[in-house]
XYZ file of C-alpha atoms in Angstrom:
769
model
C -124.761 49.541 86.195
C -128.214 48.676 86.662
C -127.536 45.542 85.324
C -124.594 44.908 87.791
C -126.865 45.901 90.735
C -129.553 43.767 89.784
C -126.651 41.040 89.575
C -124.766 41.355 92.262
C -127.925 41.557 94.784
C -128.280 37.949 94.059
C -126.455 37.356 96.884
C -128.118 39.282 99.792
C -126.344 42.674 100.809
C -125.403 42.516 104.536
C -127.502 45.023 106.585
C -125.511 47.624 108.248
C -128.170 49.365 109.775
C -128.252 47.771 113.057
C -124.701 48.393 113.885
C -123.114 51.903 114.902
C -122.527 53.939 112.055
C -119.490 55.973 110.768
C -121.697 58.826 111.146
C -121.796 58.841 114.866
C -117.813 58.206 114.700
C -116.941 61.157 112.701
C -119.020 63.431 113.964
C -117.807 62.531 117.657
C -114.023 63.378 115.956
C -115.330 66.662 114.671
C -116.790 67.855 118.211
C -113.600 66.767 119.553
C -111.505 68.652 116.701
C -113.449 71.633 117.531
C -113.185 71.753 121.127
C -109.500 71.251 121.305
C -108.564 73.398 118.403
C -110.739 75.966 119.846
C -108.976 75.646 122.999
C -105.337 75.941 121.485
C -106.732 78.625 119.189
C -107.438 80.877 122.348
C -104.322 79.724 123.754
C -102.302 81.482 121.074
C -104.943 84.399 121.016
C -103.507 85.099 124.638
C -100.100 84.583 123.787
C -100.241 87.224 121.191
C -101.660 89.635 123.591
C -99.609 89.026 126.457
C -96.161 88.975 124.961
C -94.502 89.648 128.057
C -96.138 86.943 129.850
C -95.678 84.658 127.289
C -91.761 85.214 127.358
C -91.562 84.255 130.858
C -93.682 81.313 130.475
C -90.891 80.091 127.647
C -88.020 80.837 129.423
C -89.190 79.123 132.754
C -90.472 75.964 130.169
C -87.235 75.723 128.922
C -84.749 76.069 132.072
C -86.962 73.323 133.182
C -86.650 70.746 130.269
C -83.122 71.327 130.367
C -83.168 70.316 133.763
C -85.057 67.147 133.274
C -83.297 66.164 130.354
C -79.594 66.711 132.092
C -77.344 64.198 130.582
C -75.920 63.682 134.078
C -78.862 61.651 134.959
C -78.132 58.893 132.422
C -74.987 58.324 134.568
C -77.042 57.716 137.733
C -79.211 54.303 138.930
C -83.235 54.800 137.983
C -83.512 55.611 141.947
C -81.090 58.571 142.164
C -82.195 59.779 138.814
C -85.900 59.938 140.107
C -84.584 61.562 143.188
C -83.239 64.534 141.466
C -86.291 64.899 138.922
C -88.378 65.406 142.026
C -86.270 68.409 142.915
C -87.965 69.999 140.026
C -91.385 69.814 141.431
C -91.284 73.308 142.896
C -89.868 74.929 139.289
C -92.710 72.440 137.747
C -94.888 74.465 139.711
C -94.195 77.527 139.266
C -93.939 76.969 135.385
C -97.458 75.681 135.417
C -98.724 78.496 137.314
C -97.711 80.703 134.525
C -100.165 78.671 132.300
C -103.013 79.870 134.801
C -104.086 83.013 133.182
C -104.758 81.133 129.995
C -107.236 79.072 131.596
C -110.194 81.721 131.329
C -109.324 82.511 127.664
C -109.351 79.037 126.687
C -112.497 78.403 128.939
C -113.791 81.498 126.960
C -113.065 80.157 123.492
C -115.103 76.506 123.980
C -118.132 78.633 125.537
C -118.190 81.142 122.540
C -117.766 78.378 120.073
C -120.386 76.120 121.234
C -122.736 78.808 122.482
C -122.728 80.483 118.345
C -123.048 76.697 117.175
C -126.474 76.180 119.667
C -127.661 79.070 117.985
C -127.416 78.592 114.617
C -128.220 75.214 114.969
C -131.962 76.482 117.017
C -132.484 79.044 114.409
C -131.908 77.314 111.034
C -135.231 75.848 110.842
C -136.810 79.441 110.821
C -134.492 80.854 108.831
C -134.713 78.407 105.809
C -138.326 78.636 106.299
C -138.605 82.299 105.580
C -135.913 82.369 103.298
C -137.179 80.015 100.961
C -140.549 80.910 101.259
C -141.550 77.559 102.211
C -145.227 76.800 102.830
C -147.048 73.590 104.661
C -148.309 71.083 101.768
C -152.084 71.301 101.749
C -153.743 67.931 102.366
C -155.836 68.603 98.486
C -153.346 70.682 96.761
C -151.912 69.294 94.921
C -154.150 66.440 94.624
C -153.045 62.890 96.365
C -149.364 64.500 97.055
C -150.255 64.512 100.812
C -151.690 61.200 101.191
C -148.768 59.692 99.399
C -146.605 61.283 101.727
C -148.313 60.236 104.830
C -148.347 57.088 103.368
C -144.399 56.733 102.642
C -144.018 57.936 106.281
C -146.084 54.889 107.533
C -143.973 52.615 105.943
C -141.099 54.306 107.379
C -142.819 54.237 110.359
C -142.543 57.636 111.317
C -144.467 58.562 113.858
C -145.153 61.610 114.267
C -144.544 62.167 110.775
C -142.279 65.255 109.563
C -143.989 68.053 108.396
C -144.349 68.596 104.708
C -143.459 71.876 103.224
C -142.956 73.405 99.778
C -142.226 76.400 97.394
C -144.328 75.768 94.173
C -141.967 78.110 92.054
C -139.048 76.525 93.363
C -136.181 73.773 91.459
C -134.369 71.095 92.873
C -134.314 67.645 94.703
C -136.425 67.810 98.273
C -134.134 68.490 101.101
C -134.731 67.431 104.853
C -133.957 69.610 107.568
C -135.027 70.635 111.345
C -134.027 70.263 114.743
C -134.781 67.458 117.371
C -138.320 66.287 117.376
C -139.050 69.340 114.608
C -138.216 68.092 111.176
C -139.058 69.074 107.589
C -138.901 67.682 104.473
C -138.853 70.639 101.499
C -140.322 69.580 98.199
C -139.986 72.106 95.145
C -142.941 72.281 92.489
C -140.015 71.203 89.759
C -139.874 67.595 91.604
C -143.676 67.268 92.203
C -144.349 67.596 88.422
C -141.256 65.858 87.469
C -141.417 62.806 89.796
C -145.083 62.838 91.467
C -146.866 62.893 88.363
C -144.046 61.629 85.779
C -142.178 59.109 87.551
C -144.073 57.545 90.629
C -141.539 54.857 91.459
C -138.586 57.557 91.067
C -140.859 60.166 93.379
C -141.378 56.941 96.053
C -137.250 56.102 96.019
C -136.185 60.299 96.525
C -138.908 60.381 99.477
C -138.099 57.248 101.219
C -133.982 58.523 101.010
C -135.111 62.004 102.935
C -137.346 59.676 105.262
C -134.166 57.517 106.216
C -132.190 60.814 106.976
C -134.704 60.991 109.982
C -135.199 57.116 110.784
C -130.838 56.752 111.064
C -130.833 60.188 113.263
C -128.577 61.800 111.045
C -130.267 65.208 110.841
C -129.395 66.703 114.117
C -125.758 65.510 113.481
C -125.941 67.267 109.865
C -126.942 70.761 111.266
C -125.244 70.292 114.247
C -121.920 69.849 111.909
C -123.047 73.009 109.821
C -123.488 74.855 112.570
C -120.212 73.877 114.596
C -117.820 74.540 111.468
C -119.610 78.014 111.068
C -118.837 79.237 114.861
C -115.471 77.698 114.731
C -114.632 79.830 111.566
C -116.588 82.830 112.838
C -115.434 82.809 116.502
C -111.909 80.773 116.528
C -110.182 81.087 113.127
C -110.897 84.637 111.908
C -110.146 86.296 115.312
C -106.867 84.183 115.876
C -105.792 85.383 112.147
C -106.277 88.940 112.754
C -104.409 88.782 115.697
C -101.663 87.045 114.108
C -101.547 89.138 111.080
C -101.819 92.214 113.158
C -99.937 91.708 116.758
C -96.389 92.505 115.424
C -94.944 89.412 115.759
C -91.532 88.394 113.875
C -91.906 86.984 110.171
C -91.059 83.504 111.390
C -93.560 83.698 114.530
C -96.274 84.888 111.805
C -95.396 82.312 109.417
C -95.526 79.256 112.378
C -99.197 80.486 113.845
C -100.569 81.014 109.839
C -99.183 77.516 108.784
C -100.779 76.088 112.484
C -104.223 77.987 111.847
C -104.773 76.896 108.218
C -103.651 73.186 109.060
C -106.075 72.755 112.146
C -108.751 74.950 110.123
C -108.300 72.322 107.242
C -108.660 69.098 109.254
C -112.253 70.331 111.208
C -113.591 71.762 107.935
C -112.595 67.949 106.281
C -114.080 66.193 109.090
C -117.435 68.315 108.604
C -117.846 67.480 105.222
C -117.187 64.034 105.646
C -119.814 63.621 108.044
C -122.288 65.059 105.319
C -121.058 62.812 103.016
C -120.883 59.243 104.850
C -124.792 59.604 105.718
C -125.796 59.569 102.111
C -124.893 55.802 101.805
C -126.762 54.810 105.044
C -129.747 56.741 103.740
C -129.717 55.191 100.331
C -129.353 51.443 101.792
C -132.295 52.037 103.938
C -134.166 53.833 101.153
C -133.664 50.525 99.381
C -134.631 48.490 102.117
C -138.112 49.987 102.522
C -138.407 49.994 98.863
C -137.517 46.285 98.405
C -135.284 46.515 96.161
C -132.382 48.403 95.275
C -133.033 49.086 91.814
C -135.366 52.259 92.099
C -132.684 54.069 94.184
C -130.147 52.808 91.710
C -132.065 54.202 89.143
C -132.616 57.648 90.726
C -128.750 57.506 91.384
C -127.849 56.875 87.820
C -129.672 59.690 86.510
C -128.142 62.055 88.884
C -124.637 60.507 88.258
C -123.793 63.694 85.320
C -124.307 66.330 87.852
C -122.570 64.540 90.814
C -119.640 64.149 88.705
C -119.597 67.595 87.922
C -118.333 68.048 91.597
C -114.940 68.312 92.217
C -113.621 65.310 93.089
C -111.979 66.044 96.504
C -112.441 65.584 100.014
C -114.000 69.002 100.392
C -117.220 68.090 98.614
C -120.630 67.645 100.942
C -122.120 64.652 98.831
C -120.439 61.462 97.527
C -120.021 60.598 93.965
C -122.785 58.789 92.108
C -121.090 55.839 91.361
C -119.849 55.513 94.575
C -123.134 55.600 96.267
C -124.378 52.935 93.272
C -121.290 50.678 94.534
C -122.139 50.738 97.955
C -125.960 50.379 97.209
C -124.642 47.184 95.213
C -122.563 45.981 97.989
C -122.651 47.479 101.440
C -119.362 45.647 102.702
C -117.359 49.151 102.301
C -119.841 50.672 105.537
C -118.992 48.075 107.705
C -115.050 48.442 107.155
C -112.976 50.704 109.369
C -111.578 52.741 107.093
C -107.974 53.554 107.361
C -108.589 57.066 107.537
C -110.960 56.624 110.609
C -108.611 54.585 112.084
C -105.728 57.285 111.525
C -108.580 59.754 112.752
C -109.308 58.298 115.839
C -105.772 57.736 116.950
C -104.901 61.358 116.374
C -108.126 62.532 118.037
C -106.874 60.712 121.093
C -103.642 62.421 120.865
C -105.085 65.814 120.453
C -107.700 65.472 123.559
C -104.533 63.900 125.884
C -102.560 67.050 124.985
C -105.500 69.565 125.481
C -106.677 68.148 128.530
C -103.006 67.606 130.137
C -102.804 71.346 129.098
C -105.793 72.465 131.033
C -104.692 70.015 134.464
C -101.181 71.267 134.225
C -102.965 74.966 134.379
C -104.360 74.031 137.986
C -101.018 73.093 139.684
C -100.552 75.059 142.956
C -97.366 77.103 143.570
C -94.556 75.125 145.704
C -96.892 71.957 146.646
C -94.835 68.829 146.021
C -97.499 66.734 146.752
C -100.059 68.468 144.386
C -97.777 68.629 141.705
C -97.272 64.663 142.003
C -100.899 64.170 141.701
C -101.429 66.186 139.197
C -98.443 64.855 137.020
C -100.162 61.333 137.794
C -103.227 62.258 136.331
C -101.841 64.130 133.063
C -99.360 61.323 132.665
C -102.103 58.273 133.301
C -105.438 58.909 134.339
C -106.232 61.275 131.165
C -104.656 59.039 128.881
C -106.318 56.000 130.200
C -109.522 57.996 129.870
C -109.402 59.268 126.648
C -107.983 55.610 125.406
C -110.928 53.597 126.729
C -113.233 55.702 124.352
C -110.719 55.308 121.695
C -110.441 51.618 121.955
C -114.220 51.345 122.134
C -114.528 53.114 118.999
C -111.659 51.238 116.940
C -113.378 47.757 118.742
C -116.600 48.624 116.652
C -115.031 49.125 113.334
C -112.716 46.202 113.506
C -115.430 44.202 114.706
C -117.909 45.054 112.283
C -115.466 44.666 109.379
C -114.342 41.236 110.633
C -118.233 40.332 110.894
C -118.649 41.210 107.652
C -115.799 39.644 106.250
C -117.070 36.233 107.880
C -120.492 36.439 106.195
C -119.042 37.102 102.805
C -116.544 34.311 103.184
C -113.110 36.260 103.602
C -110.433 36.082 105.845
C -111.598 38.350 108.533
C -107.988 39.338 109.710
C -107.123 40.695 106.420
C -107.371 44.402 106.335
C -108.653 45.231 109.568
C -106.064 44.223 112.098
C -104.107 46.472 110.221
C -105.944 49.203 111.405
C -104.381 49.196 115.260
C -101.010 50.312 113.427
C -103.123 53.138 111.718
C -104.194 54.385 114.672
C -101.020 54.169 116.772
C -99.490 56.219 113.574
C -102.567 58.755 114.199
C -101.610 59.384 117.685
C -98.045 59.793 116.727
C -99.169 62.012 113.935
C -99.887 64.854 116.846
C -96.920 64.140 118.380
C -95.074 65.037 115.272
C -96.895 68.131 115.142
C -95.922 68.993 118.524
C -92.059 67.719 117.560
C -92.400 70.321 114.437
C -93.189 73.012 116.653
C -90.456 72.442 119.236
C -87.807 72.369 115.743
C -89.588 75.695 113.912
C -89.408 77.286 117.463
C -92.792 79.141 117.620
C -93.532 82.101 119.931
C -95.038 80.001 122.378
C -92.622 77.098 122.421
C -89.735 75.911 125.048
C -86.043 76.191 123.790
C -84.295 72.913 123.250
C -81.179 71.885 122.792
C -79.945 69.653 119.682
C -79.424 66.703 122.305
C -82.678 67.379 123.888
C -84.569 66.845 120.806
C -82.561 64.115 119.307
C -83.090 62.329 122.870
C -87.137 63.138 122.425
C -87.044 61.631 118.959
C -85.678 58.380 119.801
C -87.985 58.179 122.809
C -91.167 58.572 120.590
C -89.643 56.909 117.836
C -89.320 53.526 119.891
C -93.143 54.365 121.491
C -94.196 54.563 118.264
C -92.945 51.129 117.076
C -94.163 49.135 120.445
C -97.413 50.977 120.033
C -98.255 50.074 116.422
C -97.169 46.507 117.656
C -99.348 46.671 120.710
C -102.446 48.025 118.540
C -102.117 45.854 115.512
C -102.103 42.772 118.138
C -105.189 44.063 119.901
C -106.888 44.474 116.673
C -106.016 41.406 115.246
C -107.510 39.471 118.341
C -110.746 41.537 118.025
C -110.979 40.641 114.349
C -110.488 37.071 115.457
C -112.730 37.206 118.395
C -115.595 38.860 116.330
C -115.349 35.510 113.609
C -115.666 33.536 116.986
C -119.098 35.682 118.032
C -120.366 36.088 114.702
C -122.496 32.575 114.892
C -123.511 34.309 117.990
C -124.514 37.839 116.762
C -126.558 36.819 113.612
C -129.084 34.463 115.588
C -129.723 37.087 117.837
C -132.317 39.779 118.229
C -129.436 42.578 117.472
C -125.490 42.396 116.896
C -124.862 44.952 119.623
C -124.418 41.998 122.437
C -121.734 40.524 121.288
C -120.310 43.483 120.017
C -120.659 45.572 123.268
C -119.193 42.677 124.989
C -116.216 42.153 122.807
C -115.689 45.926 123.313
C -115.740 45.498 127.043
C -113.649 42.841 127.053
C -111.211 44.944 124.614
C -111.309 48.227 127.035
C -110.870 45.992 130.213
C -107.968 44.331 128.752
C -106.027 47.547 127.717
C -106.940 49.185 131.038
C -106.138 46.391 133.403
C -102.677 45.994 131.454
C -102.095 50.004 131.382
C -102.593 50.682 135.138
C -100.582 47.415 135.768
C -97.969 48.683 133.703
C -97.943 51.927 135.543
C -98.005 50.178 138.688
C -95.071 47.881 137.827
C -92.739 50.556 136.481
C -93.373 52.693 139.974
C -92.787 49.656 141.937
C -89.322 48.666 139.858
C -88.363 52.119 140.176
C -88.888 52.131 143.706
C -86.700 48.612 144.180
C -83.561 50.671 142.627
C -80.385 48.591 142.714
C -82.317 45.595 143.770
C -84.482 45.125 140.711
C -83.401 42.401 138.879
C -84.448 40.773 135.412
C -86.375 38.359 137.464
C -88.265 40.819 139.283
C -89.004 42.046 135.801
C -90.334 38.867 134.418
C -92.242 38.455 137.845
C -93.834 41.968 137.732
C -94.829 41.351 133.945
C -96.591 38.217 134.621
C -99.773 38.396 135.989
C -101.697 40.507 133.074
C -99.766 38.587 130.407
C -101.011 35.195 131.686
C -104.282 36.885 132.056
C -104.426 38.298 128.275
C -102.802 34.909 127.332
C -105.627 32.860 128.989
C -108.597 35.313 128.010
C -107.387 35.623 124.583
C -108.670 32.402 124.015
C -111.331 31.394 126.516
C -113.378 34.693 125.212
C -113.657 33.470 121.961
C -114.384 29.860 123.001
C -117.252 31.031 125.358
C -119.175 31.982 122.052
C -119.918 28.332 121.722
C -121.625 28.177 125.169
C -123.479 31.354 123.973
C -124.762 29.632 121.280
C -125.333 26.238 121.764
C -129.186 26.791 122.069
C -129.173 29.028 118.858
C -127.043 26.727 116.707
C -130.067 25.142 114.551
C -131.911 28.646 114.408
C -131.627 30.269 110.677
C -130.067 33.577 110.813
C -132.118 36.459 112.145
C -134.411 38.756 109.528
C -132.017 41.752 110.481
C -128.731 40.042 109.083
C -129.630 40.584 105.872
C -131.525 43.609 103.391
C -132.893 40.878 101.135
C -133.617 37.667 100.886
C -132.228 35.351 103.700
C -129.335 33.366 102.923
C -127.853 29.944 104.463
C -124.704 30.675 106.411
C -121.630 28.340 107.097
C -119.821 29.901 109.834
C -116.453 29.107 111.348
C -116.610 27.979 114.629
C -113.988 28.123 117.539
C -113.124 24.749 118.560
C -109.649 24.237 120.543
C -109.452 20.807 121.064
C -106.331 20.192 118.956
C -104.728 23.070 120.608
C -105.714 21.868 124.097
C -104.225 18.430 123.273
C -100.845 20.212 121.611
C -100.359 22.220 124.681
C -101.186 19.316 127.034
C -98.710 17.201 125.076
C -95.834 19.665 125.261
C -96.659 20.151 128.727
C -96.060 16.515 129.515
C -93.126 15.932 127.897
C -91.448 18.495 129.688
C -92.569 17.580 132.842
C -91.358 14.068 131.637
C -88.045 15.434 131.354
C -87.383 17.438 134.506
C -88.852 13.900 136.030
C -86.034 11.962 134.361
C -83.326 14.659 135.547
C -84.687 14.221 139.513
C -85.136 10.685 138.907
C -82.185 9.845 136.947
C -80.071 7.690 139.376
C -82.926 5.414 139.142
C -81.960 4.383 135.388
C -78.759 2.963 133.981
C -75.976 4.875 133.508
C -75.895 5.533 129.418
C -79.514 6.829 129.812
C -78.683 8.635 132.912
C -75.905 10.228 131.465
C -77.620 11.030 127.983
C -80.815 12.897 129.972
C -78.366 14.807 132.216
C -75.927 16.050 129.118
C -79.102 17.923 128.012
C -79.744 19.870 130.937
C -75.538 20.638 131.466
C -75.608 22.160 127.961
C -78.589 24.269 129.159
C -76.760 25.014 132.125
C -73.780 26.476 130.539
C -75.410 28.662 128.209
C -77.309 30.276 131.484
C -74.252 30.362 133.431
C -72.607 32.191 129.897
C -75.607 34.290 130.216
C -74.923 35.355 134.462
C -77.759 33.862 135.513
C -78.132 29.856 136.255
C -81.993 30.300 136.522
C -82.022 30.507 132.641
C -81.418 26.541 132.875
C -84.971 25.974 133.616
C -86.657 29.401 131.857
C -85.290 28.619 128.604
C -86.852 25.169 128.211
C -90.196 26.092 129.317
C -89.900 29.110 127.275
C -88.851 26.650 123.738
C -91.581 24.297 124.660
C -94.187 26.850 124.872
C -93.135 28.410 121.755
C -92.826 24.778 119.817
C -96.391 24.141 120.932
C -97.776 27.783 119.764
C -96.142 27.412 116.787
C -97.350 23.579 115.784
C -101.252 24.812 116.917
C -100.708 27.643 114.915
C -99.668 26.435 111.741
C -103.453 25.747 110.032
C -105.257 27.858 107.633
C -108.401 29.576 109.034
C -109.290 32.519 111.234
C -108.408 31.122 114.640
C -105.091 29.707 113.866
C -103.124 32.485 116.161
C -105.921 31.935 119.053
C -105.171 28.151 118.713
C -101.215 28.560 119.234
C -102.020 31.041 122.159
C -104.306 28.622 123.714
C -101.699 25.792 123.470
C -98.852 28.079 124.511
C -100.585 28.716 127.595
C -101.869 25.217 128.290
C -98.392 24.070 127.807
C -96.995 26.904 130.601
C -100.091 25.740 132.559
C -99.114 22.054 132.878
C -95.171 22.783 133.131
C -96.191 25.420 135.976
C -97.745 22.216 138.325
C -95.017 20.031 136.828
C -92.223 22.545 137.823
C -93.731 23.421 141.285
C -94.154 19.581 142.456
C -90.863 18.571 141.183
C -88.718 21.377 141.457
C -89.603 23.957 143.909
C -91.467 21.912 146.792
C -89.013 21.230 149.271
C -88.660 21.612 153.312
C -87.515 25.065 152.744
C -90.026 26.330 150.245
C -92.624 28.693 151.153
C -96.323 29.478 149.818
C -95.187 32.988 148.381
C -91.836 31.490 146.789
C -93.906 28.566 145.155
C -96.599 31.073 143.691
C -93.707 33.314 142.493
C -92.165 30.291 140.944
C -95.421 29.360 139.255
C -96.132 32.434 138.248
C -92.554 33.020 136.542
C -93.147 30.055 134.618
C -96.504 30.952 133.358
C -95.374 34.508 132.304
C -92.273 33.208 130.448
C -94.334 30.394 128.407
C -97.301 33.316 127.679
C -94.410 35.732 126.646
C -92.835 32.783 124.385
C -96.706 31.699 123.225
C -97.216 35.037 121.462
C -94.792 35.659 118.963
C -94.666 31.865 118.251
C -98.743 32.157 117.648
C -98.007 35.202 114.787
C -95.207 32.924 113.190
C -97.362 29.975 112.834
C -100.109 31.935 111.686
C -98.154 33.064 108.737
C -97.171 30.225 107.772
C -100.494 28.587 108.018
C -101.867 31.289 105.662
C -98.902 30.304 103.337
C -99.389 26.424 103.975
C -102.019 24.682 102.299
C -103.084 22.884 105.874
C -106.687 23.346 106.546
C -108.641 24.313 109.446
C -109.939 21.233 110.475
C -112.361 20.362 112.779
C -111.989 16.869 113.358
C -112.240 15.221 116.314
C -109.187 14.282 118.130
C -107.990 10.713 117.275
C -107.713 7.995 119.257
C -103.847 7.767 118.785
C -103.534 11.420 119.630
C -105.621 10.208 123.062
C -104.031 7.144 123.965
C -100.458 9.444 124.033
C -102.001 11.900 126.453
C -103.172 9.524 128.772
C -100.069 7.464 128.829
C -97.817 10.820 129.236
C -100.485 11.850 132.071
C -99.904 8.567 134.021
C -96.365 8.624 133.680
C -95.909 12.120 134.771
C -98.698 12.200 137.460
C -96.640 9.139 139.324
C -93.776 11.347 138.987
C -95.807 13.620 140.844
C -97.063 11.507 143.280
C -93.331 10.408 144.336
C -91.833 13.863 144.266
C -94.929 14.338 147.047
C -94.101 11.926 148.743
C -90.130 12.592 149.070
C -91.053 15.861 150.212
C -93.601 14.935 153.139
């Protein structure tokens, strides 16, 4: 294995240390889980001690569910059904008021858990110093040890250095512990004898590894993790188990509470173990960078391998296996990729937080106040999910961006494996919904009673939502990966990758938040329209975010060329690699061909509608042929019940064809090229449709802008699936992602089409004037 490390490192290892690490991600997920699960446990604690109040709450909630999911509502229009549901507001407020007594218990659970964790974290260093009889290392006893340790701190740029303590009679390897700005490195007498005097290179590697924990700022997270897990078990799990076993519940209810307690406790402890494992990989990498080579760190890990392999190879292990650490030391790429379990955890954590926060918000609903009920309902259904999803998308973007960045530098496809994280993220969110559904099916002690038809309806809604969410999240992650590939050239020539990463995260979050907010507004507007709502109304309401997303999806990667223009000839920054520098060949986002494809497709459509308008100037046979194409479309549109489809269908087909052609190439940006071509074609067709069809003596500014928005929205919607299909075809095909300039023939075609179409526009405008 030592030989493999030496061989593999001929290609410089990528440096994961400048990026946000998985340590912070997993620690944040752990704290979120502990807080939310503690709230739920203390809610069950209250329910077990207040049986009569719980039964009233269950009866009230069951009646409310029966009314909201009344089958008779399905026979009414949207507006009437909404008005009927509003009548449940007083009952809803009454049910939620029954939740209010739980609030004090839930808050007390959070306070107790966090307070005990804080005390344990603060007192742990003093307890460890006393219990293990650790004393400061004297400057001259043993000779040279203290000076060697201080010299290593200088290499690690730790100022002030940690306190070095030891127990001359102890055995084992060094351990770093402490709290913020008060860190200790504990050595044993056996370690000093076996390494400092017998193997100075191994001594150096091991001490640098411990100092790396301080440099990576994971000591506080480590002991906060231990303290939080200890407090969670002591203050939340043990009391709930005691109350569950001795509260006199029915066997069915006791089994449910025990199963839920065991499942949630296992998730929390597994999350804590994952925090303690992942930090070791980053410390190994940092130590190898300080040491100038991974050889000595790898040799130490090889010596420790036998002991590591005796550990149970389960997720409960607090340290990773030695062979896994050596593999990551040789190739750091796994530290860049967002693991499927991490993506699942982010989605699951988002679902748990939304459920928990909504439970707290709903408990604040005042009784018999319809306006307040509406406000709190909006907060619970829109504000809370949006706020939580902003943080979740930020974490997801960081992981996907890092993975795509590493794939580009390693010469691999940046989309492969990273975009699928979006679907796993969506699945993680719905895992929590599945657990809630399991509770409804099992019929826990505090679960509302539902009929089989109601449960089936809820299941169908969640199944459809899961499919749509998985597709949406997959597409978002696919775009993030492709954008990261475009911005990698800017990142590697900057002082830090954080600018490009944070900029991509900000754009992703803004896009998701905007889509969410506009979707909420559009849904409320469509409900308000009631029977006046039509298919065209839905298209126009959906058009603004779709158009902005379509143009932004390729304009943002294209902006990387302008940011990186001044640095294009510079060598990669020193932080990019852990070892020697390496000359890179990075892909560039060049949408010239896609732009020309979209322009040509749009001009061809404009020429067609101009020929339709001015066909009377053509010979009879040409006039009949041109009108026959429109007549066939008009016949199809009339059979569909809307003659306006006759112009919408060719716009969609033209945009889809342009997107399919532009995306059918190999490379990281093929799908973005397809969206670019489709959206540009839509823009050209919108101008042509406005000038040739919509502008007349009766047209108004509002009607004209509505038509333009409709054409753009239809083209953007059609370009998206066509781009994905074209990208898949390009991946299977052999055409390369060429960067050659536009040929003279293509430029000539664009120029001639443009001249003819513009002449027709001038003729159309002169007829109106």
